[in-house]
Coordinates of C-alpha atoms and ligand atoms in Angstrom, one line a residue:
M46 CA 0.0 0.0 0.0
E47 CA 3.0 2.3 -0.3
G48 CA 2.0 5.7 -1.5
A49 CA -1.5 5.4 0.1
T50 CA -2.2 7.7 3.1
T51 CA -4.2 7.0 6.2
N52 CA -4.2 7.6 9.9
I53 CA -4.8 4.7 12.4
S54 CA -6.4 6.9 15.1
Y55 CA -8.9 8.1 12.5
N56 CA -9.7 4.6 11.5
V57 CA -10.2 3.2 15.1
L58 CA -12.0 6.3 16.4
D59 CA -13.5 8.9 14.0
R60 CA -14.7 6.2 11.6
N61 CA -16.4 4.3 14.4
V62 CA -18.0 7.4 15.8
H63 CA -19.0 9.2 12.6
E64 CA -19.5 6.6 9.9
R65 CA -20.4 3.5 11.9
K66 CA -22.4 5.5 14.4
L67 CA -20.7 3.8 17.4
G68 CA -20.2 7.0 19.4
D69 CA -22.2 5.7 22.4
K70 CA -20.8 2.2 22.3
V71 CA -18.5 1.4 25.2
A72 CA -14.9 1.1 24.0
F73 CA -13.5 0.1 27.4
Y74 CA -14.8 -1.0 30.7
W75 CA -11.8 -0.1 32.9
E76 CA -11.5 -2.3 36.0
G77 CA -9.0 -1.1 38.5
N78 CA -6.7 -3.1 40.8
E79 CA -9.2 -2.6 43.6
P80 CA -12.6 -4.3 43.0
G81 CA -15.2 -1.6 42.5
D82 CA -12.7 0.9 41.1
E83 CA -14.2 1.2 37.6
K84 CA -14.8 3.5 34.7
T85 CA -16.6 3.2 31.4
V86 CA -15.4 5.0 28.3
T87 CA -17.4 5.3 25.0
Y88 CA -15.9 5.6 21.6
R89 CA -17.0 9.3 21.5
E90 CA -15.4 10.0 24.8
L91 CA -12.2 8.2 23.7
L92 CA -12.1 10.3 20.5
Q93 CA -12.5 13.5 22.5
Q94 CA -9.8 12.5 25.0
V95 CA -7.4 11.5 22.2
C96 CA -8.0 14.8 20.4
K97 CA -7.4 16.8 23.6
F98 CA -4.2 14.9 24.4
A99 CA -3.0 15.1 20.7
N100 CA -3.4 18.9 21.0
V101 CA -1.4 18.8 24.3
L102 CA 1.4 16.9 22.4
K103 CA 1.3 19.5 19.6
S104 CA 1.5 22.4 22.1
Q105 CA 4.5 20.7 23.6
G106 CA 6.2 20.8 20.2
V107 CA 5.8 17.1 19.3
K108 CA 5.7 16.6 15.6
K109 CA 5.2 13.8 13.0
G110 CA 8.1 11.3 13.3
D111 CA 9.1 12.3 16.8
R112 CA 9.5 9.5 19.3
V113 CA 7.4 9.6 22.5
S114 CA 8.2 7.3 25.4
I115 CA 5.3 6.1 27.4
Y116 CA 5.7 4.4 30.8
M117 CA 2.3 4.0 32.3
P118 CA 0.1 1.6 34.2
M119 CA -3.0 -0.1 32.7
V120 CA -5.2 2.9 32.6
V121 CA -7.4 4.4 29.9
E122 CA -5.0 7.3 29.6
L123 CA -2.4 4.8 28.3
V124 CA -4.6 4.1 25.3
V125 CA -5.3 7.8 25.0
A126 CA -1.6 8.6 24.9
M127 CA -0.8 6.0 22.3
L128 CA -3.6 7.0 20.0
A129 CA -2.8 10.7 20.5
C130 CA 0.7 10.0 19.2
A131 CA -0.7 8.0 16.3
R132 CA -3.1 10.9 15.5
I133 CA -0.2 13.4 15.0
G134 CA 2.1 10.8 13.3
A135 CA 4.4 10.7 16.3
V136 CA 6.0 7.3 17.1
H137 CA 5.1 5.8 20.5
S138 CA 7.6 3.7 22.3
I139 CA 5.8 2.1 25.3
V140 CA 7.9 0.6 28.0
F141 CA 6.2 -2.0 30.3
A142 CA 5.7 -0.4 33.7
G143 CA 7.5 -3.3 35.4
F144 CA 10.8 -2.4 33.8
S145 CA 13.5 -0.8 35.9
A146 CA 14.9 2.8 35.6
E147 CA 18.0 1.4 33.8
S148 CA 15.8 -0.4 31.2
L149 CA 13.6 2.7 30.6
C150 CA 16.7 4.8 30.2
E151 CA 18.2 2.4 27.7
R152 CA 15.0 2.4 25.6
I153 CA 14.5 6.2 25.8
M154 CA 18.1 6.7 24.6
D155 CA 18.0 4.1 21.9
S156 CA 14.9 5.7 20.3
Q157 CA 15.9 9.3 21.1
C158 CA 12.6 10.2 22.6
C159 CA 11.8 13.8 23.1
I160 CA 9.2 13.5 25.8
L161 CA 8.2 11.0 28.5
I162 CA 4.6 10.3 29.6
T163 CA 4.2 8.6 32.9
A164 CA 2.0 8.4 36.0
D165 CA 2.5 9.1 39.7
G166 CA 2.2 5.4 40.6
F167 CA -0.1 2.4 40.8
Y168 CA -0.8 -0.6 42.9
R169 CA -0.3 -4.2 41.8
G170 CA -2.3 -6.1 44.3
D171 CA -1.0 -4.7 47.6
K172 CA 2.3 -3.5 46.2
L173 CA 2.8 0.2 45.5
I174 CA 4.9 1.0 42.4
N175 CA 6.3 4.5 42.6
L176 CA 6.3 5.0 38.8
K177 CA 7.3 8.7 38.8
L178 CA 10.2 8.0 41.1
I179 CA 11.5 5.3 38.8
A180 CA 10.9 7.5 35.7
D181 CA 12.9 10.3 37.3
E182 CA 15.7 8.0 38.0
A183 CA 15.7 6.9 34.4
L184 CA 15.8 10.5 33.2
Q185 CA 18.7 11.2 35.5
K186 CA 20.5 8.1 34.1
C187 CA 19.9 9.5 30.6
R188 CA 21.3 12.9 31.7
D189 CA 24.4 11.1 33.1
K190 CA 24.9 9.7 29.7
S191 CA 24.5 13.1 28.1
F192 CA 20.9 12.6 26.8
T193 CA 18.4 15.1 28.1
V194 CA 14.6 14.6 27.9
E195 CA 13.2 18.1 28.5
K196 CA 9.6 17.2 29.1
C197 CA 7.7 14.8 31.3
I198 CA 3.9 14.6 31.5
M199 CA 2.6 12.9 34.6
L200 CA -0.9 11.5 35.0
K201 CA -2.2 11.7 38.6
H202 CA -3.6 8.2 38.9
L203 CA -3.3 7.6 42.6
T204 CA -3.1 11.3 43.7
K205 CA -6.2 13.5 43.4
E206 CA -6.2 15.8 40.5
D207 CA -6.1 18.9 42.7
E208 CA -3.7 17.4 45.3
A209 CA -0.4 19.3 45.6
L210 CA 2.8 17.4 45.1
S211 CA 6.2 18.1 46.5
G212 CA 7.6 21.1 44.6
S213 CA 5.4 23.5 42.7
V214 CA 2.5 22.3 40.6
S215 CA 0.5 24.1 38.0
P216 CA -3.1 24.9 39.1
P217 CA -5.4 22.0 38.9
A218 CA -7.8 21.6 36.0
K219 CA -11.5 21.6 36.6
R220 CA -13.3 18.4 35.8
A221 CA -16.6 18.6 34.1
C222 CA -18.9 16.3 36.1
P223 CA -17.2 13.9 38.5
D224 CA -19.0 10.6 38.8
L225 CA -19.9 10.4 42.5
Q226 CA -19.8 6.6 42.6
Q227 CA -16.3 6.5 41.3
E228 CA -15.1 9.3 43.5
K229 CA -16.4 7.5 46.6
Q230 CA -14.6 4.4 45.6
K231 CA -11.4 6.2 45.0
E232 CA -11.8 7.8 48.4
R233 CA -12.1 4.4 50.0
V234 CA -9.0 3.1 48.2
R235 CA -7.0 6.2 49.1
K236 CA -7.8 5.8 52.8
V237 CA -6.3 2.4 53.2
R238 CA -3.4 2.8 50.8
P239 CA -0.4 5.0 51.4
P240 CA 0.1 7.5 48.6
P241 CA 2.9 7.3 46.1
Q242 CA 6.1 9.3 46.4
V243 CA 6.1 11.9 43.7
P244 CA 9.2 13.8 43.1
W245 CA 8.5 17.0 41.1
N246 CA 10.8 19.1 39.0
P247 CA 8.8 22.2 37.8
E248 CA 11.4 22.7 35.0
I249 CA 10.4 19.6 33.1
D250 CA 7.4 18.1 34.9
M251 CA 3.8 18.8 33.8
C252 CA 0.5 17.5 35.0
W253 CA -1.7 15.6 32.5
H254 CA -4.9 17.1 33.8
S255 CA -3.7 20.7 33.9
L256 CA -2.5 20.4 30.3
I257 CA -5.6 18.7 28.9
G258 CA -8.1 21.0 30.7
E259 CA -7.8 23.9 28.2
E260 CA -7.3 21.9 25.0
S261 CA -9.9 21.6 22.3
E262 CA -11.8 18.3 21.7
E263 CA -11.0 18.5 18.1
C264 CA -7.8 17.7 16.4
D265 CA -7.4 16.8 12.7
P266 CA -5.4 13.7 12.1
V267 CA -2.1 14.0 10.4
W268 CA -2.2 11.8 7.3
C269 CA 0.6 9.3 7.2
D270 CA 2.1 7.3 4.4
S271 CA 1.2 3.6 4.6
E272 CA 4.8 2.8 5.4
D273 CA 5.3 5.6 8.0
P274 CA 6.4 4.3 11.4
L275 CA 3.6 3.7 13.9
F276 CA 5.5 2.5 17.0
I277 CA 8.6 1.0 18.4
L278 CA 8.4 -1.8 20.9
Y279 CA 11.5 -3.3 22.5
T280 CA 12.0 -7.0 22.7
S281 CA 14.9 -9.0 24.0
G282 CA 17.7 -9.8 21.6
S283 CA 20.1 -12.7 21.9
T284 CA 23.1 -10.3 22.2
G285 CA 21.6 -8.8 25.4
K286 CA 20.8 -5.5 23.9
P287 CA 17.0 -5.1 23.3
K288 CA 15.8 -4.6 19.8
G289 CA 13.5 -1.7 18.9
V290 CA 10.9 -3.6 16.7
L291 CA 9.4 -1.1 14.4
H292 CA 5.9 -1.4 13.0
T293 CA 4.3 0.8 10.3
V294 CA 0.9 2.2 9.9
S295 CA -1.3 0.4 7.4
G296 CA 0.0 -3.1 7.3
Y297 CA -0.1 -3.4 11.0
M298 CA -3.6 -1.8 11.1
L299 CA -5.0 -4.2 8.5
Y300 CA -3.4 -7.2 10.1
T301 CA -4.4 -6.6 13.7
A302 CA -8.0 -5.7 12.5
A303 CA -8.3 -8.9 10.4
T304 CA -6.8 -11.3 12.9
F305 CA -8.8 -9.9 15.7
K306 CA -12.0 -10.3 13.7
M307 CA -11.4 -13.8 12.5
V308 CA -9.4 -15.4 15.3
F309 CA -11.9 -14.2 18.0
D310 CA -14.9 -14.5 15.6
Y311 CA -15.8 -11.0 16.5
H312 CA -19.5 -10.1 16.8
P313 CA -20.8 -6.6 17.6
D314 CA -22.4 -7.6 20.9
D315 CA -19.2 -9.2 22.2
V316 CA -17.4 -8.1 25.3
Y317 CA -13.8 -9.0 24.8
W318 CA -11.1 -9.2 27.4
C319 CA -7.4 -9.6 26.9
T320 CA -5.5 -9.8 30.2
A321 CA -2.1 -8.8 28.8
D322 CA -0.4 -5.6 29.6
I323 CA -0.4 -2.9 26.9
G324 CA 3.4 -2.7 27.6
W325 CA 3.7 -5.9 25.5
I326 CA 2.8 -6.5 21.9
T327 CA -0.3 -8.5 22.9
G328 CA -1.7 -5.4 24.5
H329 CA -0.7 -3.2 21.5
S330 CA -2.4 -5.5 19.0
Y331 CA -5.2 -7.0 20.9
I332 CA -6.2 -4.4 23.5
T333 CA -5.7 -1.3 21.5
Y334 CA -5.5 -1.5 17.8
G335 CA -7.3 -4.8 16.7
P336 CA -10.4 -4.5 18.9
L337 CA -10.8 -0.7 18.4
A338 CA -10.5 -1.1 14.6
N339 CA -13.5 -3.5 14.8
G340 CA -15.5 -1.2 17.1
A341 CA -15.4 -3.8 19.8
T342 CA -16.1 -3.3 23.5
S343 CA -13.2 -4.5 25.7
V344 CA -12.4 -4.9 29.4
L345 CA -9.2 -3.1 30.4
F346 CA -7.9 -4.5 33.6
E347 CA -5.3 -2.9 35.8
G348 CA -5.0 -5.6 38.5
L349 CA -3.8 -9.2 39.1
P350 CA -5.5 -12.5 38.6
T351 CA -4.9 -13.4 42.2
Y352 CA -6.0 -10.1 43.9
P353 CA -7.9 -9.8 46.1
D354 CA -8.4 -13.5 45.6
V355 CA -8.0 -16.2 42.9
S356 CA -11.5 -15.8 41.6
R357 CA -11.0 -12.3 40.4
M358 CA -10.9 -13.2 36.7
W359 CA -14.1 -15.1 36.8
E360 CA -15.8 -12.4 38.8
I361 CA -14.9 -9.9 36.1
V362 CA -16.1 -12.3 33.4
D363 CA -19.5 -12.4 35.0
K364 CA -19.6 -8.7 35.9
Y365 CA -19.1 -7.5 32.3
H366 CA -20.5 -10.6 30.5
V367 CA -17.2 -11.3 28.8
S368 CA -17.7 -13.5 25.7
K369 CA -14.2 -13.7 24.3
F370 CA -11.3 -14.2 26.8
Y371 CA -7.6 -14.1 25.9
T372 CA -4.9 -14.9 28.4
A373 CA -1.5 -16.5 28.9
P374 CA -0.7 -20.2 29.7
T375 CA 1.3 -19.0 32.8
A376 CA -1.9 -17.4 34.2
I377 CA -3.9 -20.6 33.5
R378 CA -1.3 -22.7 35.2
L379 CA -1.2 -20.4 38.2
L380 CA -5.0 -20.5 38.6
M381 CA -5.1 -24.2 38.0
K382 CA -3.2 -24.8 41.2
Y383 CA -6.2 -23.6 43.2
G384 CA -8.5 -26.1 41.6
S385 CA -11.9 -25.6 40.0
E386 CA -13.8 -24.2 43.0
P387 CA -12.7 -20.6 42.6
V388 CA -13.8 -20.8 38.9
Q389 CA -17.1 -22.5 39.6
K390 CA -18.1 -19.9 42.1
Y391 CA -19.0 -17.8 39.0
K392 CA -21.3 -18.7 36.2
R393 CA -19.2 -17.8 33.1
T394 CA -22.2 -18.5 30.8
S395 CA -21.3 -15.5 28.7
L396 CA -18.0 -17.1 27.5
K397 CA -17.8 -18.2 23.9
I398 CA -14.2 -18.3 22.9
L399 CA -11.0 -18.8 25.0
G400 CA -7.6 -17.8 23.7
T401 CA -4.0 -18.2 24.8
V402 CA -0.7 -16.6 23.8
G403 CA 2.9 -16.2 24.8
E404 CA 4.3 -19.7 25.2
P405 CA 3.5 -23.2 24.4
I406 CA 0.6 -24.4 26.4
N407 CA 1.0 -27.8 28.0
P408 CA -1.9 -30.2 27.2
E409 CA -2.8 -30.4 30.9
A410 CA -3.3 -26.7 31.2
W411 CA -5.2 -26.7 27.9
Q412 CA -7.6 -29.3 29.2
W413 CA -8.2 -27.5 32.4
Y414 CA -8.9 -24.2 30.5
Y415 CA -11.2 -26.0 28.0
S416 CA -13.0 -28.2 30.5
V417 CA -13.2 -26.2 33.7
V418 CA -13.1 -22.6 32.5
G419 CA -15.0 -23.1 29.2
E420 CA -17.0 -26.1 30.3
K421 CA -16.2 -27.8 27.0
R422 CA -18.4 -25.3 25.2
C423 CA -15.8 -22.8 24.1
P424 CA -13.2 -23.4 21.4
V425 CA -9.6 -22.6 22.5
V426 CA -7.5 -20.6 20.1
D427 CA -3.8 -21.2 20.8
T428 CA -2.3 -18.2 19.0
F429 CA 1.4 -18.3 18.1
W430 CA 3.0 -15.0 17.2
Q431 CA 5.7 -12.6 18.2
T432 CA 6.4 -8.9 18.8
E433 CA 8.0 -9.0 15.3
T434 CA 5.0 -10.6 13.5
G435 CA 2.6 -7.8 14.7
G436 CA -0.3 -10.3 15.0
H437 CA -1.3 -14.0 15.0
V438 CA 0.6 -16.0 12.4
M439 CA -0.2 -19.6 13.5
T440 CA -3.7 -20.1 15.0
P441 CA -6.8 -22.1 14.8
L442 CA -10.0 -20.4 13.6
P443 CA -12.5 -21.0 16.4
A444 CA -15.1 -23.8 15.7
A445 CA -13.7 -24.2 12.2
T446 CA -10.3 -25.7 12.9
P447 CA -10.5 -29.1 14.8
M448 CA -8.3 -28.5 17.9
K449 CA -5.4 -30.5 19.2
P450 CA -4.5 -29.5 22.8
G451 CA -1.1 -27.8 22.7
S452 CA -0.9 -27.2 18.9
A453 CA -1.2 -23.7 17.4
T454 CA -2.6 -25.7 14.4
F455 CA -2.2 -24.0 11.0
P456 CA -1.0 -20.7 9.5
F457 CA -3.3 -17.6 9.3
F458 CA -4.3 -16.5 5.8
G459 CA -1.3 -15.3 3.8
V460 CA 1.3 -16.9 6.1
V461 CA 3.4 -19.6 4.6
P462 CA 5.4 -21.6 7.1
A463 CA 8.2 -24.1 6.5
I464 CA 10.3 -26.3 8.7
L465 CA 14.0 -26.3 8.0
N466 CA 16.8 -28.6 9.1
E467 CA 20.2 -27.4 10.3
S468 CA 21.4 -27.2 6.7
G469 CA 18.5 -25.0 5.7
E470 CA 16.6 -27.7 3.7
E471 CA 12.8 -27.6 3.8
L472 CA 11.4 -30.7 5.4
E473 CA 8.2 -32.3 4.1
G474 CA 5.5 -34.2 6.0
P475 CA 5.9 -35.1 9.7
S476 CA 9.2 -33.4 10.8
E477 CA 10.8 -31.2 13.4
G478 CA 13.2 -28.3 13.0
Y479 CA 13.4 -24.5 12.6
L480 CA 10.1 -22.6 12.1
V481 CA 10.5 -20.1 9.3
F482 CA 8.1 -18.1 7.0
K483 CA 8.5 -18.1 3.3
Q484 CA 6.7 -14.8 2.4
P485 CA 5.9 -11.6 4.2
W486 CA 2.4 -10.7 5.6
P487 CA 1.1 -7.2 6.2
G488 CA 1.9 -7.1 10.0
V489 CA 5.5 -8.1 9.8
M490 CA 8.0 -5.7 11.4
R491 CA 9.8 -3.4 9.0
T492 CA 13.1 -2.8 10.7
V493 CA 15.0 -2.7 14.0
Y494 CA 14.9 1.0 14.9
G495 CA 18.2 2.6 14.0
N496 CA 19.8 -0.7 13.0
H497 CA 18.5 -2.2 9.8
E498 CA 21.6 -4.4 9.6
R499 CA 20.6 -6.0 12.8
F500 CA 17.1 -6.7 11.4
E501 CA 18.6 -8.5 8.4
T502 CA 21.1 -10.4 10.5
T503 CA 18.7 -11.5 13.1
Y504 CA 15.8 -12.7 11.0
F505 CA 17.1 -13.3 7.4
K506 CA 20.8 -14.3 7.5
K507 CA 20.8 -17.8 9.0
F508 CA 18.5 -19.1 6.2
P509 CA 18.5 -16.6 3.3
G510 CA 15.1 -16.2 1.7
Y511 CA 13.2 -17.0 4.9
Y512 CA 12.0 -15.1 8.0
V513 CA 13.5 -17.0 10.9
T514 CA 11.3 -17.1 14.0
G515 CA 13.9 -18.4 16.5
D516 CA 11.4 -21.1 17.5
G517 CA 11.5 -24.8 17.1
C518 CA 8.5 -26.6 15.6
R519 CA 7.2 -30.0 14.9
R520 CA 4.7 -31.0 12.2
D521 CA 2.6 -34.1 12.8
K522 CA 1.1 -36.5 10.3
D523 CA -2.0 -34.5 10.0
G524 CA 0.0 -31.3 9.1
Y525 CA -0.6 -29.6 12.5
Y526 CA 2.2 -27.4 13.8
W527 CA 3.4 -27.7 17.4
I528 CA 5.7 -24.9 18.6
T529 CA 8.4 -26.5 20.8
G530 CA 9.9 -23.3 22.2
R531 CA 12.9 -21.0 21.6
I532 CA 16.0 -22.5 20.0
D533 CA 18.2 -19.4 20.5
D534 CA 19.6 -18.0 23.7
M535 CA 16.3 -16.7 24.8
L536 CA 14.2 -17.8 27.7
N537 CA 10.4 -17.5 28.1
V538 CA 9.5 -16.7 31.7
S539 CA 5.8 -16.3 32.3
G540 CA 5.3 -15.5 28.7
H541 CA 8.0 -12.8 28.7
L542 CA 11.1 -13.3 26.5
L543 CA 14.4 -12.7 28.2
S544 CA 17.8 -13.0 26.7
T545 CA 20.3 -15.1 28.8
A546 CA 23.0 -12.6 27.7
E547 CA 21.1 -9.7 29.2
V548 CA 20.8 -11.4 32.6
E549 CA 24.4 -12.5 32.5
S550 CA 25.7 -9.0 31.8
A551 CA 23.6 -7.7 34.7
L552 CA 25.2 -10.3 37.0
V553 CA 28.8 -9.7 35.9
E554 CA 28.4 -6.0 36.5
H555 CA 28.5 -6.9 40.2
E556 CA 32.1 -6.5 41.5
A557 CA 32.1 -9.9 43.0
V558 CA 31.3 -11.8 39.8
A559 CA 33.9 -12.8 37.3
E560 CA 31.6 -14.8 35.0
A561 CA 28.0 -15.8 34.7
A562 CA 26.0 -18.3 32.7
V563 CA 22.2 -18.4 32.7
V564 CA 20.0 -21.2 31.5
G565 CA 16.3 -22.0 31.7
R566 CA 14.9 -24.7 34.1
P567 CA 11.3 -25.9 33.6
H568 CA 8.9 -24.3 36.1
P569 CA 5.3 -25.6 36.7
V570 CA 3.7 -22.1 36.6
K571 CA 6.2 -19.8 34.8
G572 CA 7.1 -22.2 32.1
E573 CA 10.7 -21.6 32.6
S574 CA 12.7 -20.2 35.5
L575 CA 16.1 -18.5 35.6
Y576 CA 18.9 -20.7 36.8
C577 CA 22.1 -18.7 37.1
F578 CA 25.7 -20.0 37.5
V579 CA 28.1 -17.4 38.8
T580 CA 31.9 -17.7 39.1
L581 CA 33.2 -15.3 41.7
N582 CA 36.4 -13.3 41.6
D583 CA 39.3 -14.7 43.6
G584 CA 39.1 -14.4 47.4
I585 CA 35.3 -13.7 47.5
N586 CA 33.1 -16.0 49.4
Y587 CA 29.6 -16.9 48.4
N588 CA 27.0 -16.2 51.0
Q589 CA 23.3 -15.2 51.4
K590 CA 24.1 -11.5 51.5
L591 CA 25.8 -11.7 48.1
E592 CA 23.0 -13.8 46.7
A593 CA 20.5 -11.1 47.8
E594 CA 22.7 -8.5 46.2
L595 CA 22.9 -10.3 42.9
K596 CA 19.1 -10.7 42.8
K597 CA 18.7 -7.0 43.5
Q598 CA 21.3 -6.2 40.8
V599 CA 19.3 -8.0 38.1
R600 CA 16.0 -6.5 39.3
E601 CA 17.6 -3.0 39.1
K602 CA 19.2 -3.5 35.8
I603 CA 16.3 -5.2 34.0
G604 CA 13.2 -5.4 36.2
A605 CA 11.3 -7.8 38.4
I606 CA 10.4 -10.2 35.6
A607 CA 14.1 -11.1 35.2
T608 CA 14.7 -11.9 38.9
P609 CA 16.8 -15.1 39.2
D610 CA 15.1 -18.1 40.7
Y611 CA 18.3 -20.0 41.4
I612 CA 21.8 -18.8 41.8
Q613 CA 24.6 -21.4 42.1
N614 CA 28.1 -20.6 43.0
A615 CA 30.2 -22.1 40.2
P616 CA 34.0 -22.0 40.8
G617 CA 34.3 -23.5 37.3
L618 CA 32.0 -23.6 34.3
P619 CA 31.9 -26.4 31.7
K620 CA 33.7 -25.1 28.6
T621 CA 34.9 -26.4 25.3
R622 CA 38.7 -26.3 24.6
S623 CA 38.1 -23.1 22.7
G624 CA 36.5 -21.5 25.8
K625 CA 32.9 -21.6 24.8
I626 CA 30.5 -22.2 27.7
M627 CA 28.5 -25.4 27.2
R628 CA 25.0 -24.3 28.0
R629 CA 23.6 -27.6 27.0
V630 CA 25.5 -29.2 29.8
L631 CA 24.4 -26.4 32.3
R632 CA 20.8 -26.9 31.4
K633 CA 21.1 -30.6 32.3
I634 CA 22.8 -29.7 35.6
A635 CA 20.0 -27.2 36.4
C636 CA 17.5 -30.0 35.9
N637 CA 19.6 -32.7 37.6
E638 CA 19.7 -34.8 34.5
R639 CA 22.8 -37.0 34.4
D640 CA 22.5 -38.0 30.8
L641 CA 24.8 -35.3 29.3
G642 CA 25.2 -36.6 25.8
D643 CA 28.4 -36.0 24.0
V644 CA 30.9 -34.2 26.2
S645 CA 34.1 -35.1 24.3
T646 CA 34.8 -31.4 23.6
L647 CA 34.8 -30.5 27.3
A648 CA 38.1 -29.0 28.5
D649 CA 37.9 -30.1 32.2
S650 CA 35.3 -32.7 33.1
S651 CA 35.9 -32.4 36.9
V652 CA 33.9 -29.1 37.1
I653 CA 30.7 -31.1 36.2
E654 CA 30.7 -33.3 39.2
H655 CA 31.3 -30.3 41.4
L656 CA 28.4 -28.5 39.9
F657 CA 26.1 -31.5 40.3
E658 CA 27.0 -31.9 43.9
N659 CA 26.4 -28.2 44.7
R660 CA 23.1 -27.8 42.7
C661 CA 20.5 -25.4 44.1
C662 CA 17.4 -27.4 45.0
T663 CA 15.3 -24.5 46.3
A664 CA 14.6 -21.2 44.6
V665 CA 16.3 -18.2 46.1
Ligands
PRX32 O1 8.6 -18.5 21.6 C1 7.4 -18.0 21.1 C2 6.5 -17.7 22.2 O2 6.7 -16.3 22.5 C3 7.7 -15.8 21.6 C4 7.4 -14.4 21.2 O3 7.5 -13.6 22.3 P1 7.1 -12.0 22.3 O4 7.7 -11.4 21.1 O5 7.3 -11.5 23.6 O6 5.5 -12.0 22.0 C5 4.7 -12.7 22.9 C6 3.2 -12.5 22.5 C7 2.9 -12.6 21.1 C8 7.6 -16.7 20.4 O7 8.8 -16.6 19.6 N1 5.1 -17.9 21.9 C9 4.1 -16.9 21.7 N2 2.9 -17.5 21.5 C10 3.1 -18.8 21.5 C11 4.5 -19.1 21.8 N3 5.0 -20.3 21.8 C12 4.1 -21.3 21.7 N4 2.8 -21.2 21.4 C13 2.2 -19.9 21.4 N5 0.9 -19.8 21.2

């Protein structure tokens, strides 16, 4: 569609309001962390808010092509911020609110963002996350590396709109007509919860509500070329440095709209709920763009599946009459541990289709999801895709594709998979090997931001002429595809991809550590857990204090999702004679599997026995 012009915010908002007459239809039922904390937003209201905030961005000098960093909790304003960027042709770069200051700084600098949008803080269950504090730390780290972000817009999410913050604040904006019910609920939550710490620097900080108050509810969309960038989203790379995956406007729009419609068999009276965070690709494609392009009504949930209790998901399903439900295998395995009673407390009669994404689903979890949650009435769509693919690439079509538990079944329209062996030959019939795609589809990423060479090397070099997913795959005698997991140095912990190199480099930055090697160890809920081997510098003793410091180090460098589960002191690591760490052997040690296969290239076999004897049996 090169040469064609469009605007995605126009397509997902104005078209729905003006042409399809969906202005009064609910776009989002927002459900807060705390039960009862809720808000409803129609398409018309969403359009107005997006226009207002797009005008704010324009007043702040943001122009087409500029990069905007967004670091926010799961609130409606996050959707508003992303669509406001899209409306003026700016490129959003959303950083998941669980990432550390260091990770945020790295992403802001890599994409050279001119402005940061964040919030004061949020609660995840009982835990307060001081988001503004972390955002400020990230901006300071940027400054230390000679990169200055001059503007930061902060949403007051936990603080009242007119509540003063430390430092000077602009006068509060007046709100049109506060909803008493909501205000009462907020009041209750505020009483029992300590407020966030909000550092304030009047030179760069601005309040979302003060800015938006005066702006017009109209803002003409900036027409973009089909291939103009829409957003950057960082994903782990096997070198340890995250890759800025870049998606463009119309291919991504078409692909997310079409896959949403067909894979969830969308009907206008559906209430759809995807439990992912918008900070990941699933939230970009299947909370914001795909559902809104179809004029769908969605639930936007801020909280946790286990808070205040393990029935929360099903309570929400009944409350909003959710018909299409999309979640991750790790969440299913987590809830499965509590049995069927917390599920059966709720009716769930509205459910029609269940979906999963993020990692291979084990047949046991699939059966539980299908039988207990869906009472064998609802087809399960196991959708395989990646940040890079933009949308579903291998997936059943509900009620049309006969299911096999644990298989993502067949390619979506226009996607042509193949299975290659190590020499790059295509395998026919039942086989196992590298999963690749033979031709592009509209939603495929266009480049790694600022590094097109890395894009080519990562995805197209190993097997020229194919897009390499990095996943292993098996095809059975009926032609069904079964994703077997990553075959590069990437781990999938609770559906989040992490590179072993990234965790290793965080560990070796600690002064006590000489070398580190990280491998995955199967975990009943998270899919994989992080098992870290560390070799300490001479004269340093391993103890619990050091272990705690190492854990903290990784959390600070990357974020809580990368916290090591096991750390083993390894005075020596198994290496080949050329000095390459034999991760294959380390994986066996982590799992206590003695069958090591061929170890003839091992330089010093004595280290292995020592590592087996000193294995970590309990998570740190
Ligand atoms: O290994 C595959 C796994 O998640 C990886 C992509 O991760 P990310 O870019 O973070 O995007 C996750 C959400 C789309 C893939 O390379 N993966 C994702 N979905 C499945 C899956 N593995 C098996 N089955 C799936 N349905």
